[in-house]
Structure formats: C-alpha cells, structure tokens
Coordinates of C-alpha atoms in Angstrom, one line a residue:
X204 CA 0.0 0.0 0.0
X205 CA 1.5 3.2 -0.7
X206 CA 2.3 5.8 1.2
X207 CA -0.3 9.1 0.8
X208 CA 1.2 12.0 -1.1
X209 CA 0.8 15.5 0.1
X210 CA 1.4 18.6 -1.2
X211 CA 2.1 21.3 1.4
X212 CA 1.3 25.1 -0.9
X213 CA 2.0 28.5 1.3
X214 CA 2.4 31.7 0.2
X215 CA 4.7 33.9 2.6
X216 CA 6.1 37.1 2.7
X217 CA 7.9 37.7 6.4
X218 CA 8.1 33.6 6.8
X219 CA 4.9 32.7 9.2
X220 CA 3.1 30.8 6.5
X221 CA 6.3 29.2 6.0
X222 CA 7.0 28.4 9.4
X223 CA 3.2 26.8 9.3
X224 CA 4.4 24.6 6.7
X225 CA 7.2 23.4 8.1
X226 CA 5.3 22.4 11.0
X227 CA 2.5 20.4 9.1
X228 CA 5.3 19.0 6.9
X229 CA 6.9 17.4 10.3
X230 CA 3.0 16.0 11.4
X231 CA 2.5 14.6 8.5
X232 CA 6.3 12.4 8.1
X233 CA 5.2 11.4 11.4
X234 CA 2.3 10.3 10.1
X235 CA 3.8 8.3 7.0
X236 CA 3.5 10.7 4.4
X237 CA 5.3 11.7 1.7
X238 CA 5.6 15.2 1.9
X239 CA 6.0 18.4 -1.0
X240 CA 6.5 21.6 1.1
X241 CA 5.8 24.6 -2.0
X242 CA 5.4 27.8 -1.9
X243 CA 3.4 30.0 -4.7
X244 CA 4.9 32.3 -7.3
X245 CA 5.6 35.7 -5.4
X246 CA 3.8 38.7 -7.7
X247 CA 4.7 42.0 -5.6
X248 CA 7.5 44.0 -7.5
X249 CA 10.9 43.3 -6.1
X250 CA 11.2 47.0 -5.5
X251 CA 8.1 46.5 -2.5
X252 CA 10.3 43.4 -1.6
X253 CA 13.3 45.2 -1.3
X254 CA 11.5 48.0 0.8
X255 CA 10.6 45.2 3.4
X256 CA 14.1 43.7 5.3
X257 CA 12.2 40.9 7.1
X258 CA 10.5 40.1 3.3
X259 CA 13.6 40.6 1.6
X260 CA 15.3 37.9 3.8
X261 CA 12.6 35.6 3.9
X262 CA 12.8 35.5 0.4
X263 CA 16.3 34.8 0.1
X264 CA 15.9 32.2 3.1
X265 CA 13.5 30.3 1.0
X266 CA 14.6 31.0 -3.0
X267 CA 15.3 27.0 -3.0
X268 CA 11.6 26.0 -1.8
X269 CA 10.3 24.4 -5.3
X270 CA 7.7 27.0 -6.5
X271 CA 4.3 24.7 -6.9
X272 CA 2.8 23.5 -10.1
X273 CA -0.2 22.4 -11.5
X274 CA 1.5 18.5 -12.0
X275 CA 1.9 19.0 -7.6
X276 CA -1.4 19.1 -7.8
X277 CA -1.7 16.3 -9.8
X278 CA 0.8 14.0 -8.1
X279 CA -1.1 14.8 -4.3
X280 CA -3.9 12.6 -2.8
X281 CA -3.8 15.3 -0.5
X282 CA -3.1 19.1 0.1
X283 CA -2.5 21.8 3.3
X284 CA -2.4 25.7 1.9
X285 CA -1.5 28.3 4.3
X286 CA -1.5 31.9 3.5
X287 CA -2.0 34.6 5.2
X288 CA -5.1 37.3 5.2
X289 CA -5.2 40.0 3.0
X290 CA -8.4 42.3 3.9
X291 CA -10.2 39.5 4.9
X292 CA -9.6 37.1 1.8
X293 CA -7.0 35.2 0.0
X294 CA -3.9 37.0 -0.6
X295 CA -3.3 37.6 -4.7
X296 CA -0.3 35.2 -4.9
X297 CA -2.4 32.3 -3.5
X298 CA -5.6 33.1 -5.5
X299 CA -3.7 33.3 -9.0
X300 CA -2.6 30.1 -8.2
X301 CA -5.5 28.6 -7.3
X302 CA -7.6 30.4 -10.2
X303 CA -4.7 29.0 -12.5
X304 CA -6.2 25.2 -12.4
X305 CA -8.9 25.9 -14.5
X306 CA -7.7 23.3 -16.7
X307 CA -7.1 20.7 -14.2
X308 CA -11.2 21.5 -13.1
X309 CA -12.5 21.0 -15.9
X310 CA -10.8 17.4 -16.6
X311 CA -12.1 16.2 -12.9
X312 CA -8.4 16.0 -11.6
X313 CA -9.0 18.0 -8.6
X314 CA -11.9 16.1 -7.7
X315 CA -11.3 14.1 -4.6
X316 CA -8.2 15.8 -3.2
X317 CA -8.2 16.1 0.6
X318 CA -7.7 18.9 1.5
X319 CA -7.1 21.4 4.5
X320 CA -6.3 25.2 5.0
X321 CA -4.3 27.3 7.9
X322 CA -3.9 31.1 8.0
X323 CA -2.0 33.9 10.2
X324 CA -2.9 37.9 10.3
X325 CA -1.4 40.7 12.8
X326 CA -4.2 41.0 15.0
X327 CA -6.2 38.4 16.3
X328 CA -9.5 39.1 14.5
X329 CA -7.4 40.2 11.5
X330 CA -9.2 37.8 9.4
X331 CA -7.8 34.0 9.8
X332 CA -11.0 32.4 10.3
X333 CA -12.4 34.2 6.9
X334 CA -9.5 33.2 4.8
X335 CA -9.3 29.4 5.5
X336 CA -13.0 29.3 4.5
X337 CA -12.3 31.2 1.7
X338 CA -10.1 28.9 0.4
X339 CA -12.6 26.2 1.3
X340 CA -15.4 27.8 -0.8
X341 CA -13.0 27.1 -3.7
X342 CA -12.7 23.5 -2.5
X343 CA -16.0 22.9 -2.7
X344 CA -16.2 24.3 -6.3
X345 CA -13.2 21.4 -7.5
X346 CA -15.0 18.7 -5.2
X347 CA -12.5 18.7 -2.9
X348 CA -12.8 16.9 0.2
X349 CA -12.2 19.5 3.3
X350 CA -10.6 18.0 6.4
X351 CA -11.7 20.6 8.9
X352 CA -9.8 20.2 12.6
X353 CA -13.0 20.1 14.0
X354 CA -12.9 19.5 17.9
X355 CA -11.3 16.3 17.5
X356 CA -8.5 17.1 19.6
X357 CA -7.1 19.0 22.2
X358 CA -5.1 20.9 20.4
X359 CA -8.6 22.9 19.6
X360 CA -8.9 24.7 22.8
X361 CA -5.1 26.3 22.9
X362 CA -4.0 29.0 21.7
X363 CA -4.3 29.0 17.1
X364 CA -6.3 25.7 17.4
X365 CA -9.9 26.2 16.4
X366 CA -12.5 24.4 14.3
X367 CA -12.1 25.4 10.7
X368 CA -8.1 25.6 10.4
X369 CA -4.9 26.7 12.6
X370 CA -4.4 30.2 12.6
X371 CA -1.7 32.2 14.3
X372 CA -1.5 35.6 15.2
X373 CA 2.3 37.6 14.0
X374 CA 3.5 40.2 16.2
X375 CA 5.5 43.0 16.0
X376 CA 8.6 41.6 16.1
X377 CA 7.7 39.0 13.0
X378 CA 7.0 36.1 15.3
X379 CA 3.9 34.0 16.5
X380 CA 1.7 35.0 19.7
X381 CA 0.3 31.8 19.7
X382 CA 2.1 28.1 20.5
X383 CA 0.5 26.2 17.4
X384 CA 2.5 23.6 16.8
X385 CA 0.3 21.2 18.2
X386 CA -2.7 22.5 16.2
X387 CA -0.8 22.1 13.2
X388 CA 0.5 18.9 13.6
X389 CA -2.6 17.4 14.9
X390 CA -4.4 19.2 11.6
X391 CA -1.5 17.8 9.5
X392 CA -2.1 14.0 10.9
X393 CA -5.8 14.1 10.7
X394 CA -5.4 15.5 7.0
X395 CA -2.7 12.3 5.8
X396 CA -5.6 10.1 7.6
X397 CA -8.5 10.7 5.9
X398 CA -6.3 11.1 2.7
X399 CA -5.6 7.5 3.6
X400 CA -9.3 6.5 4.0
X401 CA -9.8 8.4 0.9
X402 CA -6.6 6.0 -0.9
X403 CA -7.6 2.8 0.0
X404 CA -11.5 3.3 -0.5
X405 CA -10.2 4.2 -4.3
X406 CA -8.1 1.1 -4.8
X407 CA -10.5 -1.3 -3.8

C-alpha cells in the first residue's frame, strides 16, 4: 500500500506561512506521508520586496523552496495551503494560483483531493478564520474533500487551534503570539488520515 502523497502550498512574505508549513510537513512524516513543502509564485515587484528587510530575507531564506505546479497538484492525494489574510480574503499570490487550475477542473483532476487550509494575520480578529473558509469555498467548487480540525482534539482549545483551520496571530517583532504547533500537527495527521481512508477506499 503506498504511502499518501501530500502537497504542502503556502504563500509567505515575512516567513509565518512558511514556518506553518514546516510544521505540518513534520505532522504529516510522522504520520507516513510523503511530503512536498511549495510555496506559490511571489507577484509583488521586487522594489516593494526590497523595501521590506524581514520580506527581503525571507525571500532569500526560501529562494530554494520548489515553487508549486499544476503537476503538484496532480501527483497529491492530499493538500495543506497556508496563506495569510489579505483584507479578509486570500492574498493575490495564492488566489492566482489557485484560479490557474482551470484546466485541471474541468478534466475532474481536482476532484477528490483532501484537503485542509491554515492562516495567520497581525491581529487576532485580523481575518484568519475568513481566509481558510475562503479557500474552502474554492474547495467545494473542485469537489474537494475538506478535512476541517474540527474539535477532535485537544489541540482545539489552545491557543491558534480552532474548528475550521490553525491560525496564528504575528507580532511585531515578525513572530507568532500563539504556541501552534500542536494544532498544526494534529491538523497535518488528521489531514494524511483521511487522505488514507480516501486512498484505500479508491483502490478497492
């Protein structure tokens, strides 16, 4: 039986996302995954990059992260985003990604796909919650399967763990308030499981 493949997509500018990746990635190995951490094609100029030293160096801390494809999508029985909120909504680098699979839609290969979603901002009603099921709405639209957290675990009632997706909330100083790793990995574990379900259901 093989293992189930998952595809870990962020976008990041200042490195949370990334660091929420990172996290999952660890959850799911544990969990006997084989794991893709990605990260989306970045489309601010590099002169607004270049204006921002903690974007600027997360950039150049993660120039070799493979930037993700449609065939990622393919290859995964599974896939995590993480992104963080822009006004409420999917930042622009995630969403062209995501709007970019047209193709893939429309021949039923996205059908099926598990699939879960995390999210940071810089307050904490900054607009986490709205952003995972953002990306959820979208995941209904390929018939997706979403693996919310749910309460099935501790890990929901700390600090970032909730219901519908981790979220984290950065602070000043570029880090994270909350102690998610938990959440994450717990979301990351339950994600590779029912991706499993999902896997051997197919091949019988």
């Amino acid at each position: 039986m093989s293992n189930v493949k998952l595809a870990i997509i962020y976008y990041s500018s200042t490195g949370i996302n990334y660091k929420l990746a990172k996290m999952a990635e660890e959850g799911a190995k544990e969990a006997g995954a084989d794991v893709k951490v990605l990260k989306v094609e970045e489309l601010a100029p590099q002169s607004a990059v270049d204006s921002n030293p903690a974007w600027k160096a997360h950039v150049e801390e993660t120039k070799n992260v493979p930037v993700a494809t449609s065939e990622d999508l393919v290859w995964a029985d599974a896939i995590i985003f993480s992104a963080p909120t822009r006004f409420g909504n999917v930042p622009s680098q995630m969403k062209q990604f995501i709007d970019m699979q047209g193709g893939l839609w429309a021949e039923g290969k996205l059908m099926n796909k598990v699939v879960s979603a995390m999210s940071s901002a810089q307050n904490s009603h900054g607009g986490q919650e709205q952003t995972v099921t953002a990306i959820y709405t979208t995941m209904f639209h390929w018939g997706a399967i979403v693996v919310a957290p749910g309460y099935t675990d501790q890990s929901a009632f700390t600090s970032g763990g909730n219901p519908y997706g981790t979220t984290v909330t950065q602070s000043q100083d570029g880090n994270m308030i909350e102690d998610v790793e938990l959440a994450v990995k717990h979301q990351a574990k339950r994600t590779v499981q029912v991706a499993k379900w999902v896997k051997n259901g197919q091949s019988n």
